[in-house]
mmCIF file of C-alpha atoms in Angstrom:
data_model
loop_
_atom_site.group_PDB
_atom_site.id
_atom_site.type_symbol
_atom_site.label_atom_id
_atom_site.label_comp_id
_atom_site.label_asym_id
_atom_site.label_seq_id
_atom_site.Cartn_x
_atom_site.Cartn_y
_atom_site.Cartn_z
ATOM 1 C CA UNK A 555 10.899 252.130 -132.692
ATOM 2 C CA UNK A 556 11.878 252.591 -129.042
ATOM 3 C CA UNK A 557 10.458 256.147 -129.040
ATOM 4 C CA UNK A 558 7.266 254.789 -130.622
ATOM 5 C CA UNK A 559 6.815 252.193 -127.840
ATOM 6 C CA UNK A 560 7.546 254.750 -125.127
ATOM 7 C CA UNK A 561 4.973 257.031 -126.721
ATOM 8 C CA UNK A 562 2.319 254.302 -126.734
ATOM 9 C CA UNK A 563 3.028 253.466 -123.085
ATOM 10 C CA UNK A 564 2.715 257.136 -122.149
ATOM 11 C CA UNK A 565 -0.606 257.432 -123.962
ATOM 12 C CA UNK A 566 -1.884 254.242 -122.289
ATOM 13 C CA UNK A 567 -0.906 255.498 -118.814
ATOM 14 C CA UNK A 568 -2.535 258.851 -119.521
ATOM 15 C CA UNK A 569 -5.781 257.143 -120.539
ATOM 16 C CA UNK A 570 -5.728 254.892 -117.452
ATOM 17 C CA UNK A 571 -5.056 257.776 -115.062
ATOM 18 C CA UNK A 572 -7.761 259.871 -116.712
ATOM 19 C CA UNK A 573 -10.220 257.006 -116.322
ATOM 20 C CA UNK A 574 -9.310 256.645 -112.639
ATOM 21 C CA UNK A 575 -9.704 260.389 -112.076
ATOM 22 C CA UNK A 576 -13.085 260.318 -113.805
ATOM 23 C CA UNK A 577 -14.207 257.333 -111.716
ATOM 24 C CA UNK A 578 -13.143 259.041 -108.475
ATOM 25 C CA UNK A 579 -14.869 262.259 -109.491
ATOM 26 C CA UNK A 580 -18.093 260.333 -110.072
ATOM 27 C CA UNK A 581 -17.954 258.757 -106.607
ATOM 28 C CA UNK A 582 -19.769 260.608 -103.847
ATOM 29 C CA UNK A 583 -17.591 261.514 -100.883
ATOM 30 C CA UNK A 584 -18.283 260.630 -97.260
ATOM 31 C CA UNK A 585 -15.923 261.595 -94.453
ATOM 32 C CA UNK A 586 -16.013 259.496 -91.274
ATOM 33 C CA UNK A 587 -14.581 260.242 -87.824
ATOM 34 C CA UNK A 588 -13.646 257.111 -85.860
ATOM 35 C CA UNK A 589 -13.231 257.483 -82.111
ATOM 36 C CA UNK A 590 -10.161 255.220 -82.173
ATOM 37 C CA UNK A 591 -8.274 253.166 -84.728
ATOM 38 C CA UNK A 592 -8.791 249.572 -83.684
ATOM 39 C CA UNK A 593 -9.106 245.965 -84.857
ATOM 40 C CA UNK A 594 -12.321 246.127 -82.882
ATOM 41 C CA UNK A 595 -13.714 247.911 -85.948
ATOM 42 C CA UNK A 596 -12.519 245.280 -88.445
ATOM 43 C CA UNK A 597 -15.691 245.265 -90.623
ATOM 44 C CA UNK A 598 -15.197 248.971 -91.391
ATOM 45 C CA UNK A 599 -11.692 248.359 -92.749
ATOM 46 C CA UNK A 600 -12.933 245.302 -94.641
ATOM 47 C CA UNK A 601 -15.485 247.533 -96.381
ATOM 48 C CA UNK A 602 -12.609 249.785 -97.412
ATOM 49 C CA UNK A 603 -10.097 247.112 -98.445
ATOM 50 C CA UNK A 604 -12.569 244.841 -100.254
ATOM 51 C CA UNK A 605 -14.026 247.702 -102.263
ATOM 52 C CA UNK A 606 -17.550 247.469 -100.860
ATOM 53 C CA UNK A 607 -17.833 251.269 -100.622
ATOM 54 C CA UNK A 608 -16.505 251.651 -104.153
ATOM 55 C CA UNK A 609 -19.115 249.175 -105.406
ATOM 56 C CA UNK A 610 -21.735 251.527 -103.983
ATOM 57 C CA UNK A 611 -20.228 254.514 -105.797
ATOM 58 C CA UNK A 612 -18.745 255.972 -102.617
ATOM 59 C CA UNK A 613 -15.383 257.521 -101.863
ATOM 60 C CA UNK A 614 -15.102 257.029 -98.100
ATOM 61 C CA UNK A 615 -12.282 258.638 -96.140
ATOM 62 C CA UNK A 616 -11.754 258.605 -92.392
ATOM 63 C CA UNK A 617 -9.778 260.217 -89.623
ATOM 64 C CA UNK A 618 -9.213 259.178 -86.025
ATOM 65 C CA UNK A 619 -10.592 261.666 -83.494
ATOM 66 C CA UNK A 620 -9.659 260.319 -80.035
ATOM 67 C CA UNK A 621 -12.346 260.615 -77.370
ATOM 68 C CA UNK A 622 -16.096 260.355 -77.747
ATOM 69 C CA UNK A 623 -16.602 264.022 -76.841
ATOM 70 C CA UNK A 624 -14.191 265.175 -79.552
ATOM 71 C CA UNK A 625 -15.734 262.823 -82.113
ATOM 72 C CA UNK A 626 -19.186 264.190 -81.336
ATOM 73 C CA UNK A 627 -17.916 267.761 -81.583
ATOM 74 C CA UNK A 628 -16.520 267.002 -85.051
ATOM 75 C CA UNK A 629 -19.904 265.617 -86.090
ATOM 76 C CA UNK A 630 -21.989 268.449 -84.650
ATOM 77 C CA UNK A 631 -19.741 271.081 -86.223
ATOM 78 C CA UNK A 632 -20.041 269.411 -89.655
ATOM 79 C CA UNK A 633 -16.305 268.725 -89.796
ATOM 80 C CA UNK A 634 -17.282 265.145 -90.716
ATOM 81 C CA UNK A 635 -20.389 263.534 -92.173
ATOM 82 C CA UNK A 636 -20.585 260.357 -90.092
ATOM 83 C CA UNK A 637 -19.132 259.288 -86.751
ATOM 84 C CA UNK A 638 -18.082 255.790 -85.695
ATOM 85 C CA UNK A 639 -18.435 255.899 -81.940
ATOM 86 C CA UNK A 640 -20.424 254.550 -79.012
ATOM 87 C CA UNK A 641 -24.148 255.497 -78.976
ATOM 88 C CA UNK A 642 -23.782 256.817 -75.433
ATOM 89 C CA UNK A 643 -22.327 259.973 -76.998
ATOM 90 C CA UNK A 644 -25.623 260.703 -78.747
ATOM 91 C CA UNK A 645 -27.425 260.177 -75.442
ATOM 92 C CA UNK A 646 -25.161 262.697 -73.703
ATOM 93 C CA UNK A 647 -26.022 265.426 -76.216
ATOM 94 C CA UNK A 648 -29.704 264.495 -76.495
ATOM 95 C CA UNK A 649 -31.762 267.561 -75.749
ATOM 96 C CA UNK A 650 -28.933 269.993 -76.471
ATOM 97 C CA UNK A 651 -29.636 269.790 -80.180
ATOM 98 C CA UNK A 652 -33.347 268.951 -80.062
ATOM 99 C CA UNK A 653 -34.133 270.266 -83.560
ATOM 100 C CA UNK A 654 -31.432 268.171 -85.198
ATOM 101 C CA UNK A 655 -30.596 265.190 -82.937
ATOM 102 C CA UNK A 656 -27.799 262.783 -83.751
ATOM 103 C CA UNK A 657 -29.235 259.451 -84.875
ATOM 104 C CA UNK A 658 -27.540 256.031 -84.911
ATOM 105 C CA UNK A 659 -28.302 254.155 -88.133
ATOM 106 C CA UNK A 660 -25.906 251.188 -88.383
ATOM 107 C CA UNK A 661 -24.375 248.938 -85.754
ATOM 108 C CA UNK A 662 -20.783 247.688 -86.137
ATOM 109 C CA UNK A 663 -20.022 245.903 -82.861
ATOM 110 C CA UNK A 664 -22.473 244.236 -80.491
ATOM 111 C CA UNK A 665 -20.300 243.553 -77.459
ATOM 112 C CA UNK A 666 -17.685 245.341 -75.401
ATOM 113 C CA UNK A 667 -14.201 244.829 -76.836
ATOM 114 C CA UNK A 668 -12.095 244.987 -73.661
ATOM 115 C CA UNK A 669 -10.430 242.229 -71.684
ATOM 116 C CA UNK A 670 -9.333 241.847 -68.088
ATOM 117 C CA UNK A 671 -5.571 241.307 -67.884
ATOM 118 C CA UNK A 672 -3.972 240.076 -64.654
ATOM 119 C CA UNK A 673 -0.398 241.030 -63.851
ATOM 120 C CA UNK A 674 0.392 237.653 -62.304
ATOM 121 C CA UNK A 675 -0.334 234.318 -64.048
ATOM 122 C CA UNK A 676 -3.399 232.459 -62.727
ATOM 123 C CA UNK A 677 -4.359 228.857 -63.334
ATOM 124 C CA UNK A 678 -7.974 229.606 -62.411
ATOM 125 C CA UNK A 679 -9.843 232.887 -62.253
ATOM 126 C CA UNK A 680 -13.024 234.223 -60.699
ATOM 127 C CA UNK A 681 -14.075 237.850 -60.439
ATOM 128 C CA UNK A 682 -14.076 237.535 -56.655
ATOM 129 C CA UNK A 683 -10.260 237.654 -56.879
ATOM 130 C CA UNK A 684 -10.540 241.355 -57.749
ATOM 131 C CA UNK A 685 -11.681 242.190 -54.213
ATOM 132 C CA UNK A 686 -9.032 244.239 -52.367
ATOM 133 C CA UNK A 687 -6.983 244.532 -55.570
ATOM 134 C CA UNK A 688 -5.876 247.598 -57.504
ATOM 135 C CA UNK A 689 -7.856 247.738 -60.757
ATOM 136 C CA UNK A 690 -6.645 250.017 -63.540
ATOM 137 C CA UNK A 691 -9.871 250.761 -65.410
ATOM 138 C CA UNK A 692 -10.886 252.913 -68.353
ATOM 139 C CA UNK A 693 -11.738 256.626 -68.453
ATOM 140 C CA UNK A 694 -14.718 257.618 -66.326
ATOM 141 C CA UNK A 695 -17.904 258.260 -68.333
ATOM 142 C CA UNK A 696 -16.776 256.153 -71.273
ATOM 143 C CA UNK A 697 -18.517 252.971 -72.332
ATOM 144 C CA UNK A 698 -15.607 250.621 -71.454
ATOM 145 C CA UNK A 699 -15.568 251.970 -67.887
ATOM 146 C CA UNK A 700 -19.338 251.666 -67.514
ATOM 147 C CA UNK A 701 -19.322 248.100 -68.831
ATOM 148 C CA UNK A 702 -16.410 247.245 -66.553
ATOM 149 C CA UNK A 703 -18.281 248.453 -63.482
ATOM 150 C CA UNK A 704 -21.480 246.761 -64.664
ATOM 151 C CA UNK A 705 -19.670 243.409 -64.854
ATOM 152 C CA UNK A 706 -18.141 243.888 -61.412
ATOM 153 C CA UNK A 707 -21.582 244.532 -59.920
ATOM 154 C CA UNK A 708 -22.924 241.413 -61.649
ATOM 155 C CA UNK A 709 -20.304 239.495 -59.665
ATOM 156 C CA UNK A 710 -21.246 241.164 -56.358
ATOM 157 C CA UNK A 711 -18.263 243.533 -56.371
ATOM 158 C CA UNK A 712 -18.813 247.188 -55.461
ATOM 159 C CA UNK A 713 -16.403 249.122 -57.732
ATOM 160 C CA UNK A 714 -16.100 251.973 -55.229
ATOM 161 C CA UNK A 715 -15.738 249.945 -52.022
ATOM 162 C CA UNK A 716 -14.405 246.467 -52.705
ATOM 163 C CA UNK A 717 -11.264 247.441 -54.626
ATOM 164 C CA UNK A 718 -9.062 250.392 -55.508
ATOM 165 C CA UNK A 719 -10.361 251.656 -58.847
ATOM 166 C CA UNK A 720 -8.099 253.931 -60.906
ATOM 167 C CA UNK A 721 -9.898 255.876 -63.645
ATOM 168 C CA UNK A 722 -7.934 259.103 -64.025
ATOM 169 C CA UNK A 723 -5.404 257.912 -66.608
ATOM 170 C CA UNK A 724 -5.831 258.925 -70.245
ATOM 171 C CA UNK A 725 -6.906 256.108 -72.595
ATOM 172 C CA UNK A 726 -3.629 256.142 -74.531
ATOM 173 C CA UNK A 727 -1.505 255.984 -71.370
ATOM 174 C CA UNK A 728 -3.254 253.068 -69.640
ATOM 175 C CA UNK A 729 -0.966 250.345 -71.114
ATOM 176 C CA UNK A 730 2.229 252.207 -70.160
ATOM 177 C CA UNK A 731 0.864 252.846 -66.660
ATOM 178 C CA UNK A 732 0.331 249.105 -66.200
ATOM 179 C CA UNK A 733 3.815 248.358 -67.547
ATOM 180 C CA UNK A 734 5.293 250.819 -65.051
ATOM 181 C CA UNK A 735 3.689 248.885 -62.175
ATOM 182 C CA UNK A 736 0.277 250.492 -61.638
ATOM 183 C CA UNK A 737 -2.499 248.016 -60.884
ATOM 184 C CA UNK A 738 -2.897 244.292 -60.221
ATOM 185 C CA UNK A 739 -5.448 244.101 -63.062
ATOM 186 C CA UNK A 740 -6.054 246.266 -66.104
ATOM 187 C CA UNK A 741 -8.898 246.619 -68.616
ATOM 188 C CA UNK A 742 -7.449 246.652 -72.147
ATOM 189 C CA UNK A 743 -8.567 246.663 -75.763
ATOM 190 C CA UNK A 744 -6.991 244.517 -78.436
ATOM 191 C CA UNK A 745 -4.368 244.123 -79.754
ATOM 192 C CA UNK A 746 -2.731 245.455 -76.568
ATOM 193 C CA UNK A 747 -4.192 242.678 -74.402
ATOM 194 C CA UNK A 748 -2.858 239.943 -76.695
ATOM 195 C CA UNK A 749 0.518 241.675 -77.099
ATOM 196 C CA UNK A 750 0.863 241.950 -73.318
ATOM 197 C CA UNK A 751 0.149 238.238 -73.021
ATOM 198 C CA UNK A 752 2.652 237.378 -75.755
ATOM 199 C CA UNK A 753 5.324 239.509 -74.090
ATOM 200 C CA UNK A 754 4.679 237.998 -70.657
ATOM 201 C CA UNK A 755 3.439 241.283 -69.183
ATOM 202 C CA UNK A 756 0.123 239.805 -68.086
ATOM 203 C CA UNK A 757 -2.524 237.172 -68.682
ATOM 204 C CA UNK A 758 -5.984 237.599 -70.205
ATOM 205 C CA UNK A 759 -8.317 236.132 -67.598
ATOM 206 C CA UNK A 760 -11.767 237.390 -68.659
ATOM 207 C CA UNK A 761 -13.698 239.115 -71.434
ATOM 208 C CA UNK A 762 -15.912 242.055 -70.504
ATOM 209 C CA UNK A 763 -17.791 241.513 -73.766
ATOM 210 C CA UNK A 764 -18.759 237.977 -72.845
ATOM 211 C CA UNK A 765 -19.614 238.981 -69.288
ATOM 212 C CA UNK A 766 -21.826 241.972 -70.186
ATOM 213 C CA UNK A 767 -23.840 240.549 -73.097
ATOM 214 C CA UNK A 768 -25.252 242.152 -76.232
ATOM 215 C CA UNK A 769 -25.353 245.949 -76.531
ATOM 216 C CA UNK A 770 -25.013 248.380 -79.467
ATOM 217 C CA UNK A 771 -21.425 249.096 -78.465
ATOM 218 C CA UNK A 772 -20.179 250.900 -81.582
ATOM 219 C CA UNK A 773 -22.399 252.435 -84.269
ATOM 220 C CA UNK A 774 -22.343 254.774 -87.213
ATOM 221 C CA UNK A 775 -24.284 257.954 -86.516
ATOM 222 C CA UNK A 776 -25.056 261.260 -88.200
ATOM 223 C CA UNK A 777 -27.151 264.341 -87.638
ATOM 224 C CA UNK A 778 -30.810 263.875 -88.536
ATOM 225 C CA UNK A 779 -30.557 266.640 -91.130
ATOM 226 C CA UNK A 780 -27.683 264.850 -92.897
ATOM 227 C CA UNK A 781 -29.578 261.557 -92.961
ATOM 228 C CA UNK A 782 -32.735 263.223 -94.293
ATOM 229 C CA UNK A 783 -30.881 265.147 -96.987
ATOM 230 C CA UNK A 784 -28.706 262.192 -98.002
ATOM 231 C CA UNK A 785 -30.921 259.170 -97.313
ATOM 232 C CA UNK A 786 -29.935 257.319 -100.485
ATOM 233 C CA UNK A 787 -26.253 258.010 -99.844
ATOM 234 C CA UNK A 788 -26.470 256.791 -96.235
ATOM 235 C CA UNK A 789 -28.346 253.704 -97.427
ATOM 236 C CA UNK A 790 -25.541 252.814 -99.837
ATOM 237 C CA UNK A 791 -22.984 253.379 -97.077
ATOM 238 C CA UNK A 792 -24.933 251.028 -94.806
ATOM 239 C CA UNK A 793 -25.228 248.441 -97.576
ATOM 240 C CA UNK A 794 -21.424 248.377 -97.860
ATOM 241 C CA UNK A 795 -21.128 247.931 -94.096
ATOM 242 C CA UNK A 796 -23.604 245.039 -94.233
ATOM 243 C CA UNK A 797 -21.508 243.349 -96.940
ATOM 244 C CA UNK A 798 -18.440 243.751 -94.732
ATOM 245 C CA UNK A 799 -20.260 242.357 -91.684
ATOM 246 C CA UNK A 800 -21.270 239.312 -93.704
ATOM 247 C CA UNK A 801 -17.677 238.938 -94.937
ATOM 248 C CA UNK A 802 -16.407 238.950 -91.345
ATOM 249 C CA UNK A 803 -19.124 236.517 -90.244
ATOM 250 C CA UNK A 804 -18.378 234.024 -93.027
ATOM 251 C CA UNK A 805 -14.600 234.181 -93.524
ATOM 252 C CA UNK A 806 -11.904 232.715 -91.280
ATOM 253 C CA UNK A 807 -9.752 234.960 -89.113
ATOM 254 C CA UNK A 808 -6.676 234.613 -91.355
ATOM 255 C CA UNK A 809 -8.586 235.886 -94.401
ATOM 256 C CA UNK A 810 -10.014 238.827 -92.470
ATOM 257 C CA UNK A 811 -6.581 239.628 -91.025
ATOM 258 C CA UNK A 812 -5.086 239.871 -94.520
ATOM 259 C CA UNK A 813 -7.921 242.175 -95.568
ATOM 260 C CA UNK A 814 -7.381 244.641 -92.699
ATOM 261 C CA UNK A 815 -3.575 244.353 -92.481
ATOM 262 C CA UNK A 816 -2.952 247.397 -94.751
ATOM 263 C CA UNK A 817 -4.541 249.532 -92.020
ATOM 264 C CA UNK A 818 -2.533 247.957 -89.172
ATOM 265 C CA UNK A 819 0.950 247.385 -90.597
ATOM 266 C CA UNK A 820 2.521 248.190 -87.229
ATOM 267 C CA UNK A 821 0.991 244.964 -85.853
ATOM 268 C CA UNK A 822 2.233 241.488 -86.765
ATOM 269 C CA UNK A 823 -0.161 239.596 -89.050
ATOM 270 C CA UNK A 824 -0.182 236.589 -86.722
ATOM 271 C CA UNK A 825 -1.250 238.823 -83.826
ATOM 272 C CA UNK A 826 -3.998 240.423 -85.936
ATOM 273 C CA UNK A 827 -5.273 236.953 -86.798
ATOM 274 C CA UNK A 828 -5.302 235.927 -83.141
ATOM 275 C CA UNK A 829 -7.171 239.086 -82.114
ATOM 276 C CA UNK A 830 -9.827 238.734 -84.812
ATOM 277 C CA UNK A 831 -10.342 235.073 -83.992
ATOM 278 C CA UNK A 832 -10.842 235.968 -80.330
ATOM 279 C CA UNK A 833 -13.447 238.571 -81.283
ATOM 280 C CA UNK A 834 -15.141 236.114 -83.648
ATOM 281 C CA UNK A 835 -15.365 233.410 -80.979
ATOM 282 C CA UNK A 836 -17.122 235.733 -78.550
ATOM 283 C CA UNK A 837 -19.430 237.107 -81.286
ATOM 284 C CA UNK A 838 -18.212 240.692 -80.968
ATOM 285 C CA UNK A 839 -18.847 241.873 -84.517
ATOM 286 C CA UNK A 840 -22.442 242.628 -85.505
ATOM 287 C CA UNK A 841 -23.720 240.390 -88.296
ATOM 288 C CA UNK A 842 -26.063 243.057 -89.614
ATOM 289 C CA UNK A 843 -26.418 246.832 -89.108
ATOM 290 C CA UNK A 844 -29.809 246.805 -87.332
ATOM 291 C CA UNK A 845 -29.658 248.348 -83.856
ATOM 292 C CA UNK A 846 -31.933 246.129 -81.786
ATOM 293 C CA UNK A 847 -34.231 247.768 -79.222
ATOM 294 C CA UNK A 848 -33.534 245.101 -76.579
ATOM 295 C CA UNK A 849 -29.805 245.770 -76.907
ATOM 296 C CA UNK A 850 -30.530 249.504 -76.637
ATOM 297 C CA UNK A 851 -32.347 248.905 -73.348
ATOM 298 C CA UNK A 852 -29.334 246.914 -72.105
ATOM 299 C CA UNK A 853 -27.159 249.924 -72.913
ATOM 300 C CA UNK A 854 -29.475 252.240 -70.974
ATOM 301 C CA UNK A 855 -29.406 249.902 -67.970
ATOM 302 C CA UNK A 856 -25.594 249.956 -67.927
ATOM 303 C CA UNK A 857 -25.625 253.755 -68.091
ATOM 304 C CA UNK A 858 -28.240 254.018 -65.330
ATOM 305 C CA UNK A 859 -26.183 251.820 -63.035
ATOM 306 C CA UNK A 860 -23.201 254.095 -63.671
ATOM 307 C CA UNK A 861 -25.317 257.119 -62.690
ATOM 308 C CA UNK A 862 -24.771 259.048 -65.938
ATOM 309 C CA UNK A 863 -28.495 258.982 -66.827
ATOM 310 C CA UNK A 864 -31.607 258.643 -64.682
ATOM 311 C CA UNK A 865 -34.383 258.144 -67.241
ATOM 312 C CA UNK A 866 -34.855 256.241 -70.473
ATOM 313 C CA UNK A 867 -33.854 257.954 -73.695
ATOM 314 C CA UNK A 868 -36.287 257.327 -76.584
ATOM 315 C CA UNK A 869 -35.090 254.609 -78.934
ATOM 316 C CA UNK A 870 -37.383 255.916 -81.698
ATOM 317 C CA UNK A 871 -35.737 259.350 -81.614
ATOM 318 C CA UNK A 872 -32.063 258.374 -81.482
ATOM 319 C CA UNK A 873 -32.130 255.171 -83.575
ATOM 320 C CA UNK A 874 -33.042 254.750 -87.231
ATOM 321 C CA UNK A 875 -33.523 251.109 -88.254
ATOM 322 C CA UNK A 876 -35.243 251.740 -91.592
ATOM 323 C CA UNK A 877 -31.982 252.521 -93.362
ATOM 324 C CA UNK A 878 -30.434 249.243 -92.196
ATOM 325 C CA UNK A 879 -33.508 247.219 -93.134
ATOM 326 C CA UNK A 880 -33.624 248.779 -96.587
ATOM 327 C CA UNK A 881 -29.901 248.224 -97.135
ATOM 328 C CA UNK A 882 -30.191 244.541 -96.300
ATOM 329 C CA UNK A 883 -32.822 243.807 -98.961
#
């Protein structure tokens, strides 16, 4: 009898595994390169954890490729299908690949995700306090750095003359540089900013996202040829992202934190919840995947002020909104 039961269990497991293998084989694969692994991209991980991609018949995998230039290289070389990165990267390569330009088709975040952290506690803060200070900023040419300088100029601070601006430290080493004593202020992403505050290493005094306004900060992009050849596939991918954006817009921070926790097990759940709530309050996450033209113009203005571009880059060439609109129906 015991052997009979064991035999039935074995047959049942075989059938279940075969069904799973068949289901996975029927799903169409998409490989994504993310420029960094961050709670800033929470809707993407929600789409994975809540099965929104699976519902669309997709098997989505991802890898972290640090640095916008490296992420773009992976995309252009067909090492990945889709990139999750700032749209400024597509602007940098515009013209180099004129026959097959990289096009942004779905927005994930609509504000900068960095925060200004002061080394010494402050009961009140104004940006004027940064004058004559040492400011540990982000890598030169990257979107966080350009937004940081844009915000300083908005507050009548010349980044090159009114303070000591440090921009030659690699993204991954900025937190440790601040811990070792470099800088009076530092520009940090989450969850590092919140962790620093919890550990008494600094105080969050301002949000660059709130100060800079709406821009298409992080988007999904692909080569035009890939989008044209896989339009229905990209549409289903975007539909899953839209479901995730709506999930994040409608659920409380604790629920979202539990959904993304499997991808951030090195971070305490309470900290994840606090970070997501902070991003929700300042309206960081996009509520739909449409890349708005006004926000695109805001992005171009930030880049012009940083001196990395001189002329407008055509929205109609580098942005595809039809996929997002179709996916939202």
